[in-house]
Coordinates of C-alpha atoms and ligand atoms in Angstrom, one line a residue:
M29 CA 104.4 70.3 102.6
N30 CA 101.4 72.6 102.5
E31 CA 99.8 73.5 99.2
P32 CA 100.6 77.1 98.2
L33 CA 97.6 79.3 98.6
L34 CA 96.0 80.3 95.3
T35 CA 94.4 83.5 94.4
R36 CA 90.7 83.3 93.5
L37 CA 91.6 84.3 89.9
T38 CA 94.1 81.5 89.5
W39 CA 91.6 79.0 91.0
F40 CA 88.9 80.2 88.6
Q41 CA 91.1 80.0 85.5
K42 CA 92.1 76.4 86.4
Q43 CA 88.6 75.4 87.3
F44 CA 86.7 77.1 84.4
P45 CA 89.1 77.5 81.5
L46 CA 86.2 77.8 79.0
E47 CA 84.1 80.5 80.8
P48 CA 83.8 83.8 78.8
S49 CA 86.2 86.5 79.9
F50 CA 83.5 88.8 81.3
R51 CA 82.7 86.1 83.9
W52 CA 85.6 87.0 86.1
K53 CA 84.5 90.6 86.1
Q54 CA 81.0 89.6 87.2
I55 CA 82.5 87.6 90.0
Q56 CA 84.6 90.5 91.2
T57 CA 81.7 92.9 91.0
G58 CA 79.7 90.5 93.2
L59 CA 82.6 90.1 95.7
F60 CA 82.8 93.9 96.1
H61 CA 79.0 94.4 96.4
P62 CA 78.6 96.2 99.7
N63 CA 75.7 94.1 100.9
F64 CA 76.6 90.6 99.6
T65 CA 77.9 88.0 102.0
D66 CA 77.3 84.8 100.0
W67 CA 78.1 83.5 96.5
H68 CA 74.4 82.8 95.9
Q69 CA 73.6 86.5 96.0
V70 CA 75.7 86.9 92.9
L71 CA 72.8 86.2 90.5
T72 CA 74.7 87.4 87.4
I73 CA 76.8 84.3 87.3
P74 CA 75.3 80.8 86.4
F75 CA 74.1 78.6 89.2
S76 CA 76.7 75.9 88.4
V77 CA 79.6 78.3 88.7
R78 CA 78.1 79.8 91.9
N79 CA 77.7 76.3 93.4
K80 CA 81.3 75.4 92.7
L81 CA 82.5 78.7 94.2
K82 CA 80.3 78.2 97.2
E83 CA 81.9 74.7 97.7
E84 CA 85.5 75.7 97.3
I85 CA 86.0 79.4 97.8
P86 CA 85.1 81.1 101.1
W87 CA 83.4 84.5 100.6
L88 CA 86.3 86.0 102.6
S89 CA 89.8 84.6 102.6
F90 CA 90.1 84.8 106.4
V91 CA 87.9 84.4 109.5
I92 CA 87.6 87.0 112.2
Q93 CA 89.1 86.0 115.5
N94 CA 88.7 89.1 117.5
M95 CA 87.5 92.7 117.4
F96 CA 88.8 95.5 119.5
V97 CA 86.9 98.8 119.8
S98 CA 88.3 102.1 121.1
K99 CA 86.4 103.9 123.9
E100 CA 85.3 106.7 121.5
K101 CA 84.2 104.0 119.0
N102 CA 86.2 105.7 116.3
T103 CA 88.7 103.0 115.8
Y104 CA 88.1 99.3 115.4
K105 CA 90.9 96.7 115.1
A106 CA 90.1 93.2 113.7
L107 CA 92.3 90.1 114.1
F108 CA 91.9 87.7 111.2
S109 CA 93.0 84.2 110.8
L110 CA 94.2 83.3 107.3
Q111 CA 93.6 80.0 105.6
D112 CA 97.0 78.7 106.7
G113 CA 96.5 79.8 110.2
F114 CA 98.6 83.0 110.2
L115 CA 97.1 86.0 111.8
I116 CA 96.9 89.6 110.5
E117 CA 95.4 92.8 111.8
S118 CA 93.4 95.4 110.1
V119 CA 92.1 98.7 111.3
I120 CA 89.3 101.2 110.5
M121 CA 89.3 104.7 111.8
K122 CA 86.7 107.5 111.6
N123 CA 87.7 111.1 110.9
T124 CA 85.9 114.2 112.1
R125 CA 83.9 114.3 108.8
K126 CA 82.4 110.9 109.7
Q127 CA 84.3 109.2 107.0
W128 CA 86.3 106.0 107.5
T129 CA 89.8 105.1 106.6
V130 CA 90.7 101.5 106.3
C131 CA 94.3 100.6 107.2
V132 CA 95.3 97.4 105.5
S133 CA 98.2 94.9 106.1
S134 CA 100.2 93.8 103.1
Q135 CA 102.3 91.1 104.8
V136 CA 102.2 88.7 107.8
G137 CA 104.9 90.4 109.8
C138 CA 107.6 92.5 108.2
A139 CA 111.3 92.0 107.4
M140 CA 112.3 95.7 107.8
R141 CA 113.1 95.6 111.6
C142 CA 112.4 99.3 112.2
T143 CA 113.2 99.8 115.9
F144 CA 110.1 101.8 116.7
C145 CA 107.6 99.4 115.1
A146 CA 106.0 96.4 116.8
T147 CA 105.4 94.5 113.5
G148 CA 109.1 94.7 112.7
K149 CA 109.9 92.7 115.8
M150 CA 108.0 89.6 114.5
G151 CA 110.0 89.2 111.4
L152 CA 108.4 88.3 108.0
K153 CA 106.2 85.2 107.9
R154 CA 104.8 85.6 104.4
N155 CA 103.4 88.0 101.8
L156 CA 99.7 88.4 101.6
L157 CA 97.8 87.5 98.4
S158 CA 96.0 90.3 96.7
D159 CA 92.7 88.7 97.7
E160 CA 93.8 88.8 101.4
I161 CA 94.6 92.5 101.0
V162 CA 91.3 93.5 99.3
D163 CA 89.3 91.3 101.6
Q164 CA 90.3 93.5 104.5
Y165 CA 88.5 96.4 102.7
R166 CA 85.6 94.1 101.8
F167 CA 85.3 92.9 105.4
W168 CA 85.2 96.5 106.7
Q169 CA 82.7 97.5 104.1
I170 CA 80.3 94.8 105.3
Y171 CA 81.1 95.4 109.0
L172 CA 80.6 99.1 108.7
S173 CA 77.1 98.9 107.3
S174 CA 76.0 96.0 109.5
H175 CA 77.6 96.9 112.8
I176 CA 78.5 100.6 112.8
S177 CA 76.4 102.8 110.6
T178 CA 74.4 102.3 107.4
S179 CA 75.0 105.8 106.3
E180 CA 78.8 106.2 106.8
R181 CA 81.2 105.3 104.2
I182 CA 84.8 104.3 103.6
S183 CA 86.6 107.2 102.0
N184 CA 90.2 106.2 102.1
V185 CA 92.5 103.1 102.2
V186 CA 96.0 103.4 103.5
F187 CA 98.6 100.6 103.2
M188 CA 99.9 101.3 106.7
G189 CA 99.1 98.1 108.6
M190 CA 101.5 95.2 109.0
G191 CA 104.2 94.8 106.4
E192 CA 106.1 96.7 103.8
P193 CA 103.8 97.0 100.8
L194 CA 106.6 97.4 98.2
A195 CA 108.3 94.2 99.4
N196 CA 105.1 92.5 98.2
Y197 CA 104.9 94.6 95.0
E198 CA 102.9 92.3 92.6
S199 CA 100.1 91.5 95.1
V200 CA 99.9 95.1 96.3
R201 CA 99.6 96.3 92.7
E202 CA 96.9 93.7 92.0
A203 CA 95.0 94.8 95.1
L204 CA 95.3 98.5 94.0
H205 CA 93.8 97.6 90.7
D206 CA 90.9 95.7 92.3
L207 CA 90.2 98.6 94.7
L208 CA 90.2 101.1 91.9
A209 CA 88.1 99.0 89.6
F210 CA 85.4 97.7 92.0
T211 CA 85.0 100.4 94.6
S212 CA 84.2 104.1 94.2
L213 CA 87.6 105.1 95.6
G214 CA 89.6 107.3 93.3
S215 CA 93.4 107.0 93.1
T216 CA 94.0 110.0 95.4
R217 CA 92.0 108.2 98.1
I218 CA 94.5 105.4 98.4
T219 CA 97.9 105.8 100.0
V220 CA 100.8 103.3 99.9
S221 CA 103.2 103.9 102.7
T222 CA 106.7 102.6 102.2
V223 CA 110.0 102.5 104.1
G224 CA 111.5 103.5 100.8
I225 CA 112.8 100.4 98.9
I226 CA 114.6 102.2 96.1
P227 CA 114.5 99.5 93.4
R228 CA 110.8 99.2 93.9
L229 CA 110.3 103.0 93.9
E230 CA 112.3 103.0 90.6
Q231 CA 110.0 100.3 89.2
I232 CA 106.9 102.3 90.0
L233 CA 108.2 105.1 87.7
T234 CA 108.5 102.8 84.7
D235 CA 105.7 100.4 85.4
P236 CA 102.8 101.1 83.1
K237 CA 100.7 98.9 85.4
W238 CA 101.4 100.8 88.6
P239 CA 98.3 103.0 89.3
A240 CA 98.8 106.6 90.3
V241 CA 97.9 106.2 93.9
R242 CA 99.4 108.4 96.6
L243 CA 102.8 107.5 98.0
A244 CA 104.1 108.2 101.5
I245 CA 107.7 107.6 102.4
S246 CA 108.6 106.8 105.9
L247 CA 111.6 109.1 106.3
H248 CA 111.8 109.5 110.0
S249 CA 115.1 111.3 109.8
A250 CA 116.9 113.3 107.2
D251 CA 120.2 112.5 108.8
P252 CA 121.8 109.4 107.3
I253 CA 123.3 108.1 110.6
T254 CA 120.1 108.6 112.6
R255 CA 118.0 107.0 109.8
K256 CA 120.2 103.9 109.7
Q257 CA 120.0 103.7 113.4
I258 CA 116.2 103.5 113.6
I259 CA 115.6 101.9 110.2
P260 CA 118.3 99.3 109.8
S261 CA 117.2 98.4 106.3
S262 CA 118.0 102.0 105.1
Y263 CA 120.6 102.1 102.3
D264 CA 123.9 103.8 102.9
D265 CA 123.3 106.3 100.1
F266 CA 119.6 106.4 100.7
F267 CA 119.3 110.2 100.5
K268 CA 121.2 110.6 97.3
K269 CA 119.0 108.0 95.7
L270 CA 115.8 109.4 97.2
I271 CA 116.6 112.9 95.9
T272 CA 117.2 111.6 92.4
W273 CA 114.1 109.4 92.5
S274 CA 111.9 112.1 93.9
K275 CA 112.8 114.5 91.1
K276 CA 112.0 111.8 88.5
Y277 CA 108.7 111.1 90.4
Q278 CA 107.8 114.8 90.4
E279 CA 108.4 115.0 86.6
K280 CA 106.6 111.8 85.7
I281 CA 103.8 111.3 88.1
A282 CA 103.3 114.0 90.7
H283 CA 101.0 116.9 90.1
R284 CA 99.1 119.0 92.5
R285 CA 97.0 116.3 94.0
Q286 CA 99.6 113.6 93.7
H287 CA 102.3 115.2 96.0
L288 CA 104.7 113.0 97.8
T289 CA 104.4 112.7 101.6
F290 CA 107.2 112.1 104.0
E291 CA 106.2 110.5 107.2
Y292 CA 108.3 111.4 110.3
I293 CA 107.8 109.8 113.7
L294 CA 109.0 112.1 116.4
L295 CA 111.3 110.3 118.9
R296 CA 112.5 112.2 121.9
G297 CA 116.2 112.9 121.8
I298 CA 116.7 111.0 118.6
N299 CA 115.3 113.0 115.7
D300 CA 113.4 115.9 117.2
D301 CA 115.8 118.7 117.7
E302 CA 116.8 121.7 115.6
H303 CA 119.6 119.9 113.9
H304 CA 117.2 117.3 112.6
A305 CA 114.6 119.9 111.7
K306 CA 117.2 121.8 109.7
A307 CA 118.3 118.6 107.9
L308 CA 114.7 117.9 107.0
V309 CA 114.1 121.4 105.6
K310 CA 117.3 121.2 103.6
L311 CA 116.1 117.9 102.1
I312 CA 112.6 119.2 101.3
H313 CA 114.0 122.3 99.6
L314 CA 116.0 120.1 97.3
I315 CA 113.0 118.0 96.4
T316 CA 110.1 120.5 96.5
N317 CA 106.3 119.6 96.4
V318 CA 106.6 117.3 99.4
R319 CA 104.4 117.4 102.4
V320 CA 105.6 116.3 105.8
N321 CA 103.3 114.3 108.1
L322 CA 104.7 114.3 111.7
I323 CA 103.6 111.2 113.6
P324 CA 103.5 111.1 117.4
Y325 CA 105.3 107.9 118.4
N326 CA 103.0 105.2 119.7
I327 CA 105.0 103.4 122.3
T328 CA 106.1 99.9 121.3
D329 CA 109.5 99.8 122.8
P330 CA 110.3 101.3 126.2
A331 CA 113.7 102.3 125.1
L332 CA 112.2 104.9 122.8
K333 CA 110.3 107.9 124.1
K334 CA 107.6 110.2 122.8
T335 CA 108.6 113.7 121.9
S336 CA 106.9 116.2 124.2
K337 CA 104.0 118.3 122.9
Q338 CA 106.1 121.4 123.2
Q339 CA 109.0 119.9 121.2
M340 CA 106.5 118.7 118.6
D341 CA 105.2 122.2 118.2
F342 CA 108.7 123.5 117.9
F343 CA 109.5 121.0 115.2
Q344 CA 106.3 121.8 113.3
N345 CA 106.8 125.5 113.5
Y346 CA 110.4 125.3 112.4
L347 CA 109.3 123.5 109.3
K348 CA 106.5 125.9 108.7
E349 CA 108.7 128.9 109.1
H350 CA 111.0 127.4 106.5
G351 CA 108.2 127.0 103.9
V352 CA 107.5 123.3 104.4
Q353 CA 103.9 122.1 104.3
V354 CA 103.5 120.1 107.5
T355 CA 100.7 118.4 109.4
I356 CA 100.7 116.4 112.6
R357 CA 98.9 113.1 112.4
K358 CA 96.1 112.5 114.9
S359 CA 96.8 109.2 116.6
F360 CA 93.9 106.7 116.7
G361 CA 93.4 103.6 118.6
D362 CA 96.3 103.8 121.0
E363 CA 94.4 102.2 123.8
I364 CA 93.5 99.1 121.7
Q365 CA 97.1 98.8 120.3
A366 CA 95.7 99.7 116.9
A367 CA 97.7 102.7 116.2
C368 CA 100.6 102.9 113.6
G369 CA 103.3 100.5 114.4
Q370 CA 101.4 98.7 117.2
L371 CA 100.2 95.9 115.0
V372 CA 101.7 92.7 116.2
I373 CA 100.4 89.2 116.8
Ligands
LIG426 N1 106.2 99.5 106.0 C1 105.4 100.7 105.7 C2 104.1 100.7 106.4 C3 104.3 100.8 107.9 S1 103.1 101.5 108.9 C4 106.3 101.9 106.0 O1 107.3 101.8 106.5 O2 105.8 103.0 105.6 C5 102.8 103.1 108.5 C6 103.5 104.2 109.3 O3 103.5 104.0 110.7 C7 105.0 104.2 108.8 O4 105.4 105.5 108.6 C8 105.7 103.7 110.0 O5 107.0 104.1 110.1 C9 104.8 104.3 111.2 N2 105.1 103.6 112.4 C10 105.6 102.4 112.7 N3 105.7 102.2 114.0 C11 105.2 103.3 114.6 C12 105.0 103.7 116.0 N4 105.4 102.9 117.0 N5 104.5 104.9 116.2 C13 104.1 105.7 115.2 N6 104.2 105.4 113.9 C14 104.8 104.2 113.6

């Protein structure tokens, strides 16, 4: 049987039980340094510790297998091979303000089986370690300055790559802490996108260790039968639970900058007509302080069709006219299969 993979922290605690407590912080600071690519650059830690790290712990927990670049050079998708051979993908996209958003994977594959999502078709292989999550950010930080631009920066991280982040709760929480502690990203610059696992959403509300990052819930329909049809993992009483949860969330966590977002993929003939727009408005009015992000469907399954531009405008206008704050997501990286829901190995 294969040895289970250890996090760097667990390895360090086993290897150096007598090191002072600040040592781990020095190591982490070195790991997140934007220009470092080798343990021997971390001069704050003793030579002997560096040497041992160099022997046993690779600077990044995966190796790059392939890189795909979009025509406009505003989206890059990397394929990484993990230490046990599994593959994951990670994406970086540039917005119009020349800032970059890193889209990280949280699992190898996904167990949620959403019908429109390519990752869902692979099933779940395993959870990622927190190191494997933050290393995607660390990789892109180095890649950006060495291959793309020395002046442009990563401004956001979104957990919208492969996997369901809340199904890997502990490692995602650990990764969030590391990102907040060792990068300049503030909590409003990080978004965790979830299919809406209610027990984990409940846990967030009472977990003193869960950082106040933004949450986006993949709603995709406000009609229970339709939602269950496209998201088979959806609970039977999902909406009742979501409404109760959202109200508690608004009271406890949300303030002006920490609004909830509902993501909504528009699928032709499935969730894009007036009946569905009406159901969505009704739900939003019950919850308040929610923004809706409409997502053009990136084709992954020929049985599902994109909503036309005209219908998309209709849907958006219907929401606007009923007082809902709504945006349409610009789709990046379609031609390199790096757009939302296209990540699959
Ligand atoms: N498991 C998380 C993260 C998934 S990816 C979640 O469900 O939120 C981030 C977003 O991309 C989700 O809203 C997801 O539903 C959406 N998505 C998945 N497949 C897509 C596709 N083919 N086209 C457009 N968006 C897609």
